[in-house]
Amino acid sequence: MGRIYLDWNATAPLLGAARDAVLDALSLPGNPSSVHAEGRAARVLGEKARREVAGLLGAEPAHVTFTGSATEAANHVLSPAYRMGKAKIAVGHLYVSAIEHPAVRNGGRFAPEQITEIPVTRQGLLDLEALADLLAAHDAASGMPLVAIMLVNNETGLIQPIRDAAAIVKKHGGLLVVDAVQAAGRIPASIADLGADFLIVSAHKLGGPKGVGALVSRGETLMPEPLIRGGGQEKGHRAGTENLAAIAGFGAAARVMSEEVESRNAAIAGLRDRAEAAMLRIAPETVIYGRGLDRVSNTSFFRLPGLKAETGQIAFDLEGVALSAGAACSSGKVGASHVLTAMGEDAAHGALRLSLGPATTEADIDRFIAVFDKIASRRKVAGQAA
Ligand code: PLP
């Protein structure tokens, strides 16, 4: 029996259209910065991708800066030093939600004492009152406040109240960075509608290649100091010859997702909901985080009492099902989930994350349910024997 991939929040398999775009771009000889015909042809391809990524995020193409990952985009935008034309603008403090991905939670270029966490509720949603209190106490003499909040949490799939947060941030004269990595291509994520100043996105979560992301800005006047200096690529915001093949693949994936996201979502939600209903039927004690709240359609974050998430993940893997115990950690180890901890949950046993995508089938879910049943009953037998 083949393997079943149910870990789309870690990375999505490359879409056919993205693969084609990558291969086409690889066969172009020119450097997009060169003025000759070969260079111009490469540039045209990059600009097409810029329009496609901008289209997905309701942004102006001129406001898309391609980066090497969403992590790089986060390190670029989370900066104490900004520029408005030639004028330097200081950012005095960074406020990040307690459930951010490490790419944001580590605070980019801010010193640890310049970073404050915004708590979340027990349900896993940003605590808006706490945000308002923190910004009311912000020391304006130090510079502007910068706030970073994710649109969709990578573990729970919960959609965060960005518009409400944006209103609070604006009231206090701050800047809002939204990590839209898990949202782009799954729910509408228009920078203007969200009220964000910046969005960060990553190609590999939406069917593009790994190792390319973007920083998207609302305007062009106020920009962070570049993270990577050198040549004038990306209008001086990110030096270095562009990874054109990856950028072209990113564009193609963004285009496909903009066209098909709505139609695919209902089917994905149906499969996820069927998996959850079956888990609760098989083991009614299963805890499903964020159920009944506003979540993306593809994610289920659950805990089976008596089963350590790490053990569960290995058991699923041995049965041919790839899912994850919380977020994928770069070391391959499973650490305690800071998301569960922030929600006031006992993170010691962790939770498992099932995440689906457009290629997930009914048969995949049948198989997941059969394996869940096996693991849940094995756990009961082990529990009785102990
Ligand atoms: N933000 C979120 C919410 C993520 O899930 C991830 C990837 O796991 C990242 C940021 C980092 O993206 P990248 O792999 O492009 O650095």
CSV table of C-alpha atoms and ligand atoms in Angstrom, one decimal:
chain,number,residue,atom,x,y,z
A,1,MET,CA,0.0,0.0,0.0
A,2,GLY,CA,1.3,3.5,-0.9
A,3,ARG,CA,1.9,6.2,1.6
A,4,ILE,CA,-0.6,8.8,2.5
A,5,TYR,CA,0.6,12.4,2.9
A,6,LEU,CA,-1.4,14.4,5.5
A,7,ASP,CA,1.1,17.0,6.5
A,8,TRP,CA,0.4,19.9,4.1
A,9,ASN,CA,1.0,22.5,6.7
A,10,ALA,CA,4.6,21.4,6.9
A,11,THR,CA,4.9,21.6,3.1
A,12,ALA,CA,2.6,21.1,0.1
A,13,PRO,CA,3.6,18.9,-2.7
A,14,LEU,CA,4.7,20.8,-5.8
A,15,LEU,CA,1.8,21.6,-8.2
A,16,GLY,CA,2.2,20.5,-11.8
A,17,ALA,CA,1.9,24.1,-13.0
A,18,ALA,CA,4.6,25.2,-10.6
A,19,ARG,CA,6.9,22.4,-11.7
A,20,ASP,CA,6.4,23.4,-15.4
A,21,ALA,CA,7.1,27.0,-14.6
A,22,VAL,CA,10.3,26.1,-12.7
A,23,LEU,CA,11.6,24.0,-15.6
A,24,ASP,CA,10.8,26.7,-18.2
A,25,ALA,CA,12.6,29.3,-16.2
A,26,LEU,CA,15.6,27.1,-15.7
A,27,SER,CA,16.1,26.9,-19.4
A,28,LEU,CA,16.4,30.7,-19.7
A,29,PRO,CA,20.0,31.8,-19.9
A,30,GLY,CA,19.6,35.5,-18.9
A,31,ASN,CA,20.1,37.4,-15.7
A,32,PRO,CA,17.0,39.5,-15.0
A,33,SER,CA,19.2,42.5,-14.3
A,34,SER,CA,20.8,42.4,-17.8
A,35,VAL,CA,19.6,44.9,-20.4
A,36,HIS,CA,20.0,42.5,-23.4
A,37,ALA,CA,17.3,40.4,-24.8
A,38,GLU,CA,18.2,37.4,-22.7
A,39,GLY,CA,18.1,39.5,-19.6
A,40,ARG,CA,14.8,41.1,-20.6
A,41,ALA,CA,13.2,37.7,-21.2
A,42,ALA,CA,14.2,36.6,-17.7
A,43,ARG,CA,12.9,39.8,-16.2
A,44,VAL,CA,9.6,39.4,-18.0
A,45,LEU,CA,9.2,36.0,-16.3
A,46,GLY,CA,10.0,37.4,-12.9
A,47,GLU,CA,7.5,40.3,-13.3
A,48,LYS,CA,4.8,37.8,-14.4
A,49,ALA,CA,5.4,35.9,-11.1
A,50,ARG,CA,5.3,39.2,-9.2
A,51,ARG,CA,1.9,40.0,-10.6
A,52,GLU,CA,0.6,36.5,-9.8
A,53,VAL,CA,1.8,36.7,-6.2
A,54,ALA,CA,0.4,40.2,-5.9
A,55,GLY,CA,-2.9,39.0,-7.3
A,56,LEU,CA,-3.3,36.3,-4.6
A,57,LEU,CA,-2.7,38.9,-1.9
A,58,GLY,CA,-4.6,41.9,-3.2
A,59,ALA,CA,-1.4,43.9,-3.5
A,60,GLU,CA,0.3,46.0,-6.1
A,61,PRO,CA,3.0,44.0,-8.0
A,62,ALA,CA,5.5,46.8,-7.2
A,63,HIS,CA,5.0,46.0,-3.5
A,64,VAL,CA,6.1,42.4,-3.7
A,65,THR,CA,9.8,41.8,-2.7
A,66,PHE,CA,10.9,38.2,-3.3
A,67,THR,CA,13.0,36.6,-0.6
A,68,GLY,CA,14.6,33.2,0.0
A,69,SER,CA,11.8,32.1,2.5
A,70,ALA,CA,9.1,33.5,4.7
A,71,THR,CA,11.7,33.3,7.5
A,72,GLU,CA,13.9,35.7,5.6
A,73,ALA,CA,11.0,38.0,4.9
A,74,ALA,CA,10.3,38.0,8.7
A,75,ASN,CA,13.9,38.8,9.5
A,76,HIS,CA,13.7,41.6,6.9
A,77,VAL,CA,10.5,43.2,8.2
A,78,LEU,CA,11.0,42.7,11.9
A,79,SER,CA,13.6,45.5,12.1
A,80,PRO,CA,14.1,48.4,14.5
A,81,ALA,CA,15.3,50.5,11.6
A,82,TYR,CA,12.9,51.7,8.9
A,83,ARG,CA,13.2,54.3,6.2
A,84,MET,CA,10.8,56.8,4.7
A,85,GLY,CA,12.6,58.0,1.6
A,86,LYS,CA,15.9,59.3,3.1
A,87,ALA,CA,14.6,59.8,6.6
A,88,LYS,CA,15.3,57.2,9.2
A,89,ILE,CA,12.3,56.0,11.2
A,90,ALA,CA,12.9,54.2,14.5
A,91,VAL,CA,10.8,51.3,15.7
A,92,GLY,CA,11.0,51.1,19.4
A,93,HIS,CA,9.5,47.7,20.3
A,94,LEU,CA,8.1,44.5,18.8
A,95,TYR,CA,4.9,42.9,20.0
A,96,VAL,CA,4.5,39.3,18.8
A,97,SER,CA,1.6,36.9,19.5
A,98,ALA,CA,2.6,34.0,21.8
A,99,ILE,CA,1.6,31.5,19.1
A,100,GLU,CA,3.7,32.8,16.2
A,101,HIS,CA,5.9,30.5,14.2
A,102,PRO,CA,9.6,30.7,15.4
A,103,ALA,CA,10.3,32.6,12.2
A,104,VAL,CA,8.5,35.5,13.7
A,105,ARG,CA,8.6,34.7,17.4
A,106,ASN,CA,12.3,35.0,17.5
A,107,GLY,CA,11.9,38.6,16.7
A,108,GLY,CA,14.0,39.2,13.6
A,109,ARG,CA,16.5,42.0,14.2
A,110,PHE,CA,15.2,43.1,17.6
A,111,ALA,CA,17.1,42.5,20.8
A,112,PRO,CA,15.3,40.2,23.3
A,113,GLU,CA,14.5,43.1,25.6
A,114,GLN,CA,12.7,44.9,22.8
A,115,ILE,CA,10.3,42.0,22.3
A,116,THR,CA,7.0,41.4,24.2
A,117,GLU,CA,4.6,38.5,23.7
A,118,ILE,CA,0.9,39.2,23.3
A,119,PRO,CA,-1.0,36.4,25.1
A,120,VAL,CA,-3.8,34.3,23.5
A,121,THR,CA,-7.0,33.1,24.9
A,122,ARG,CA,-7.6,29.5,26.1
A,123,GLN,CA,-9.2,28.9,22.7
A,124,GLY,CA,-6.0,29.9,20.9
A,125,LEU,CA,-7.1,33.3,19.6
A,126,LEU,CA,-5.2,36.5,20.0
A,127,ASP,CA,-6.1,38.4,23.2
A,128,LEU,CA,-7.2,41.7,21.8
A,129,GLU,CA,-7.6,43.4,25.2
A,130,ALA,CA,-4.1,42.5,26.1
A,131,LEU,CA,-2.9,43.9,22.7
A,132,ALA,CA,-4.7,47.2,23.4
A,133,ASP,CA,-3.2,47.4,27.0
A,134,LEU,CA,0.3,46.7,25.7
A,135,LEU,CA,0.1,49.3,23.0
A,136,ALA,CA,-1.4,51.9,25.5
A,137,ALA,CA,1.7,51.4,27.6
A,138,HIS,CA,4.1,51.6,24.7
A,139,ASP,CA,6.9,54.2,25.2
A,140,ALA,CA,6.4,56.3,22.0
A,141,ALA,CA,9.7,58.1,22.7
A,142,SER,CA,11.5,54.8,21.8
A,143,GLY,CA,10.0,54.8,18.3
A,144,MET,CA,6.9,53.3,16.7
A,145,PRO,CA,5.4,50.0,18.0
A,146,LEU,CA,5.6,47.1,15.5
A,147,VAL,CA,3.1,44.3,15.9
A,148,ALA,CA,3.4,40.8,14.3
A,149,ILE,CA,0.4,38.4,14.3
A,150,MET,CA,-0.3,35.4,12.1
A,151,LEU,CA,-3.5,35.2,10.1
A,152,VAL,CA,-3.7,31.4,10.5
A,153,ASN,CA,-1.9,29.4,13.1
A,154,ASN,CA,0.1,26.5,11.6
A,155,GLU,CA,-0.8,24.1,14.4
A,156,THR,CA,-4.5,24.7,15.2
A,157,GLY,CA,-5.5,26.2,11.9
A,158,LEU,CA,-7.4,29.0,13.8
A,159,ILE,CA,-8.0,32.2,11.9
A,160,GLN,CA,-6.9,35.1,14.0
A,161,PRO,CA,-8.9,38.4,14.4
A,162,ILE,CA,-6.5,40.4,12.2
A,163,ARG,CA,-9.0,43.2,11.3
A,164,ASP,CA,-9.7,43.9,14.9
A,165,ALA,CA,-6.0,43.8,15.8
A,166,ALA,CA,-5.3,46.2,12.9
A,167,ALA,CA,-7.8,48.7,14.2
A,168,ILE,CA,-6.0,48.7,17.6
A,169,VAL,CA,-2.6,48.9,16.1
A,170,LYS,CA,-3.6,51.9,13.9
A,171,LYS,CA,-5.2,53.7,16.9
A,172,HIS,CA,-1.8,53.5,18.6
A,173,GLY,CA,0.2,54.6,15.5
A,174,GLY,CA,1.8,51.3,15.0
A,175,LEU,CA,2.8,49.0,12.1
A,176,LEU,CA,1.2,45.6,11.6
A,177,VAL,CA,3.0,42.7,10.1
A,178,VAL,CA,0.9,39.6,9.3
A,179,ASP,CA,2.4,36.2,8.8
A,180,ALA,CA,0.1,34.9,6.0
A,181,VAL,CA,2.1,31.8,5.3
A,182,GLN,CA,-0.6,29.3,6.3
A,183,ALA,CA,-3.4,31.5,5.0
A,184,ALA,CA,-2.4,32.3,1.5
A,185,GLY,CA,-4.1,30.1,-1.0
A,186,ARG,CA,-6.5,28.8,1.7
A,187,ILE,CA,-8.5,31.8,2.7
A,188,PRO,CA,-8.7,35.3,1.2
A,189,ALA,CA,-5.7,37.2,2.4
A,190,SER,CA,-5.8,40.7,0.9
A,191,ILE,CA,-3.3,43.0,2.5
A,192,ALA,CA,-5.7,46.0,2.2
A,193,ASP,CA,-8.8,44.1,3.5
A,194,LEU,CA,-6.8,42.9,6.5
A,195,GLY,CA,-5.5,46.3,7.3
A,196,ALA,CA,-2.0,45.1,7.4
A,197,ASP,CA,1.1,47.1,6.5
A,198,PHE,CA,3.1,44.0,5.6
A,199,LEU,CA,2.4,40.4,4.8
A,200,ILE,CA,4.9,37.5,4.7
A,201,VAL,CA,4.3,34.5,2.5
A,202,SER,CA,6.1,31.3,1.5
A,203,ALA,CA,5.7,29.4,-1.8
A,204,HIS,CA,6.1,25.9,-0.5
A,205,LYS,CA,3.0,26.0,1.6
A,206,LEU,CA,0.8,26.6,-1.4
A,207,GLY,CA,2.3,24.2,-3.9
A,208,GLY,CA,5.3,26.2,-5.1
A,209,PRO,CA,8.9,25.3,-4.6
A,210,LYS,CA,10.7,25.4,-1.3
A,211,GLY,CA,13.2,28.2,-0.6
A,212,VAL,CA,11.3,31.2,-1.9
A,213,GLY,CA,9.0,33.6,-0.1
A,214,ALA,CA,8.0,37.2,-0.3
A,215,LEU,CA,7.6,40.3,1.8
A,216,VAL,CA,4.5,42.2,0.6
A,217,SER,CA,4.0,45.8,1.6
A,218,ARG,CA,1.0,48.1,1.6
A,219,GLY,CA,2.9,51.0,0.1
A,220,GLU,CA,6.4,51.9,-0.8
A,221,THR,CA,7.1,54.9,1.3
A,222,LEU,CA,7.9,53.2,4.7
A,223,MET,CA,10.2,50.2,4.3
A,224,PRO,CA,12.5,48.3,6.6
A,225,GLU,CA,16.2,48.7,6.1
A,226,PRO,CA,17.3,45.9,3.8
A,227,LEU,CA,18.5,42.7,5.4
A,228,ILE,CA,20.7,41.7,2.5
A,229,ARG,CA,22.7,44.5,1.0
A,230,GLY,CA,24.6,44.4,-2.3
A,231,GLY,CA,23.3,45.1,-5.8
A,232,GLY,CA,20.1,46.9,-6.5
A,233,GLN,CA,17.9,43.8,-7.2
A,234,GLU,CA,14.3,44.0,-5.9
A,235,LYS,CA,14.5,47.8,-5.9
A,236,GLY,CA,17.3,47.6,-3.4
A,237,HIS,CA,15.2,45.9,-0.8
A,238,ARG,CA,16.8,42.5,-1.3
A,239,ALA,CA,20.2,42.2,-3.0
A,240,GLY,CA,21.4,39.1,-4.9
A,241,THR,CA,20.5,37.7,-8.3
A,242,GLU,CA,16.9,36.4,-8.0
A,243,ASN,CA,16.2,32.7,-7.8
A,244,LEU,CA,14.1,33.1,-11.0
A,245,ALA,CA,13.1,29.4,-11.3
A,246,ALA,CA,11.7,29.3,-7.8
A,247,ILE,CA,10.1,32.7,-8.3
A,248,ALA,CA,8.4,31.5,-11.5
A,249,GLY,CA,7.1,28.4,-9.6
A,250,PHE,CA,5.8,30.6,-6.8
A,251,GLY,CA,3.9,32.7,-9.3
A,252,ALA,CA,2.4,29.7,-11.0
A,253,ALA,CA,1.3,28.2,-7.6
A,254,ALA,CA,-0.2,31.6,-6.6
A,255,ARG,CA,-2.1,31.8,-9.8
A,256,VAL,CA,-3.6,28.3,-9.4
A,257,MET,CA,-4.5,28.8,-5.8
A,258,SER,CA,-6.2,32.2,-6.6
A,259,GLU,CA,-8.3,30.5,-9.2
A,260,GLU,CA,-9.2,27.3,-7.4
A,261,VAL,CA,-9.1,28.1,-3.7
A,262,GLU,CA,-12.9,28.6,-3.2
A,263,SER,CA,-13.9,25.5,-5.1
A,264,ARG,CA,-11.3,23.3,-3.4
A,265,ASN,CA,-12.0,24.4,0.2
A,266,ALA,CA,-15.5,22.9,0.5
A,267,ALA,CA,-14.2,19.4,-0.5
A,268,ILE,CA,-11.2,19.7,1.8
A,269,ALA,CA,-13.4,20.8,4.7
A,270,GLY,CA,-15.7,17.8,4.0
A,271,LEU,CA,-12.8,15.4,4.3
A,272,ARG,CA,-11.4,17.0,7.4
A,273,ASP,CA,-14.8,17.0,9.1
A,274,ARG,CA,-15.3,13.3,8.2
A,275,ALA,CA,-12.0,12.5,9.8
A,276,GLU,CA,-12.9,14.4,12.9
A,277,ALA,CA,-16.3,12.8,13.2
A,278,ALA,CA,-14.8,9.4,12.9
A,279,MET,CA,-12.1,10.1,15.5
A,280,LEU,CA,-14.8,11.2,18.0
A,281,ARG,CA,-16.9,8.1,17.2
A,282,ILE,CA,-13.9,5.7,17.7
A,283,ALA,CA,-12.5,7.5,20.8
A,284,PRO,CA,-15.0,10.1,22.2
A,285,GLU,CA,-12.3,11.3,24.6
A,286,THR,CA,-10.3,12.8,21.7
A,287,VAL,CA,-9.8,16.5,22.1
A,288,ILE,CA,-9.9,18.5,18.9
A,289,TYR,CA,-8.6,22.0,19.3
A,290,GLY,CA,-10.5,24.9,17.8
A,291,ARG,CA,-13.4,22.7,16.6
A,292,GLY,CA,-16.5,24.9,16.0
A,293,LEU,CA,-14.3,28.0,15.8
A,294,ASP,CA,-13.2,29.8,12.6
A,295,ARG,CA,-10.5,27.5,11.3
A,296,VAL,CA,-9.0,26.9,7.8
A,297,SER,CA,-10.7,23.9,6.2
A,298,ASN,CA,-7.6,21.7,6.0
A,299,THR,CA,-6.3,21.4,9.5
A,300,SER,CA,-7.2,19.2,12.5
A,301,PHE,CA,-5.1,19.5,15.7
A,302,PHE,CA,-6.1,16.8,18.1
A,303,ARG,CA,-5.0,14.9,21.2
A,304,LEU,CA,-5.8,11.3,22.1
A,305,PRO,CA,-5.6,11.0,25.9
A,306,GLY,CA,-3.0,8.4,26.9
A,307,LEU,CA,-1.1,8.7,23.6
A,308,LYS,CA,2.1,10.8,23.5
A,309,ALA,CA,2.0,12.8,20.3
A,310,GLU,CA,5.6,11.7,19.4
A,311,THR,CA,4.6,8.1,19.8
A,312,GLY,CA,1.4,8.7,17.8
A,313,GLN,CA,3.3,10.3,15.0
A,314,ILE,CA,5.7,7.3,14.8
A,315,ALA,CA,2.8,4.9,14.9
A,316,PHE,CA,1.1,6.6,12.0
A,317,ASP,CA,4.3,6.8,10.1
A,318,LEU,CA,4.9,3.0,10.5
A,319,GLU,CA,1.4,2.5,9.1
A,320,GLY,CA,2.2,4.6,6.1
A,321,VAL,CA,0.5,7.9,7.1
A,322,ALA,CA,2.6,11.1,7.3
A,323,LEU,CA,1.2,13.6,9.8
A,324,SER,CA,2.9,15.7,12.4
A,325,ALA,CA,3.2,16.2,16.1
A,326,GLY,CA,2.7,19.9,16.1
A,327,ALA,CA,5.0,21.9,13.9
A,328,ALA,CA,7.9,20.3,12.1
A,329,CYS,CA,11.0,21.3,13.9
A,330,SER,CA,14.1,21.9,11.9
A,331,SER,CA,16.1,19.4,13.9
A,332,GLY,CA,13.5,16.7,13.2
A,333,LYS,CA,12.9,16.5,17.0
A,334,VAL,CA,9.4,17.1,18.4
A,335,GLY,CA,9.6,19.8,21.1
A,336,ALA,CA,6.7,20.8,23.4
A,337,SER,CA,4.2,22.9,21.5
A,338,HIS,CA,4.5,26.6,22.5
A,339,VAL,CA,1.1,27.0,20.9
A,340,LEU,CA,-0.5,24.5,23.4
A,341,THR,CA,1.5,26.1,26.3
A,342,ALA,CA,0.2,29.6,25.2
A,343,MET,CA,-3.3,28.2,25.3
A,344,GLY,CA,-2.8,27.1,28.9
A,345,GLU,CA,-2.9,23.4,27.9
A,346,ASP,CA,-0.7,20.8,29.3
A,347,ALA,CA,1.8,20.5,26.5
A,348,ALA,CA,3.7,17.5,27.9
A,349,HIS,CA,1.9,14.9,25.7
A,350,GLY,CA,1.6,17.2,22.8
A,351,ALA,CA,-1.0,16.9,20.0
A,352,LEU,CA,-1.1,15.5,16.5
A,353,ARG,CA,-1.8,17.6,13.4
A,354,LEU,CA,-3.6,16.3,10.4
A,355,SER,CA,-3.4,18.7,7.5
A,356,LEU,CA,-4.9,18.1,4.1
A,357,GLY,CA,-4.6,19.6,0.6
A,358,PRO,CA,-6.2,19.7,-2.7
A,359,ALA,CA,-4.9,16.2,-3.7
A,360,THR,CA,-6.2,14.5,-0.5
A,361,THR,CA,-8.8,11.9,-1.4
A,362,GLU,CA,-11.7,10.1,0.3
A,363,ALA,CA,-9.5,6.9,0.2
A,364,ASP,CA,-6.7,8.8,2.1
A,365,ILE,CA,-9.2,9.7,4.9
A,366,ASP,CA,-10.6,6.1,5.0
A,367,ARG,CA,-7.0,4.9,5.5
A,368,PHE,CA,-6.3,7.6,8.2
A,369,ILE,CA,-9.5,6.5,10.0
A,370,ALA,CA,-8.5,2.8,9.9
A,371,VAL,CA,-5.1,3.6,11.3
A,372,PHE,CA,-6.5,5.9,14.0
A,373,ASP,CA,-8.9,3.1,15.0
A,374,LYS,CA,-5.9,0.6,15.2
A,375,ILE,CA,-3.8,3.1,17.3
A,376,ALA,CA,-6.6,4.1,19.5
A,377,SER,CA,-7.6,0.5,20.4
A,378,ARG,CA,-3.9,-0.5,20.8
A,379,ARG,CA,-3.6,2.4,23.3
A,380,LYS,CA,-6.6,1.1,25.2
A,381,VAL,CA,-5.2,-2.4,25.5
A,382,ALA,CA,-1.9,-1.0,26.6
A,383,GLY,CA,-3.7,1.2,29.1
A,384,GLN,CA,-5.6,-1.8,30.5
A,385,ALA,CA,-2.5,-3.9,30.8
A,386,ALA,CA,-0.6,-1.2,32.6
B,1,PLP,N1,5.3,31.1,9.3
B,1,PLP,C1,4.5,30.0,9.4
B,1,PLP,C2,3.1,30.2,10.0
B,1,PLP,C3,4.9,28.8,9.0
B,1,PLP,O1,4.1,27.7,9.1
B,1,PLP,C4,6.2,28.7,8.4
B,1,PLP,C5,6.7,27.3,7.9
B,1,PLP,O2,6.6,26.3,8.6
B,1,PLP,C6,7.0,29.8,8.3
B,1,PLP,C7,6.5,31.0,8.7
B,1,PLP,C8,8.4,29.8,7.7
B,1,PLP,O3,8.3,29.7,6.3
B,1,PLP,P1,9.6,29.3,5.4
B,1,PLP,O4,9.7,27.8,5.4
B,1,PLP,O5,9.4,29.8,4.0
B,1,PLP,O6,10.8,30.0,6.1
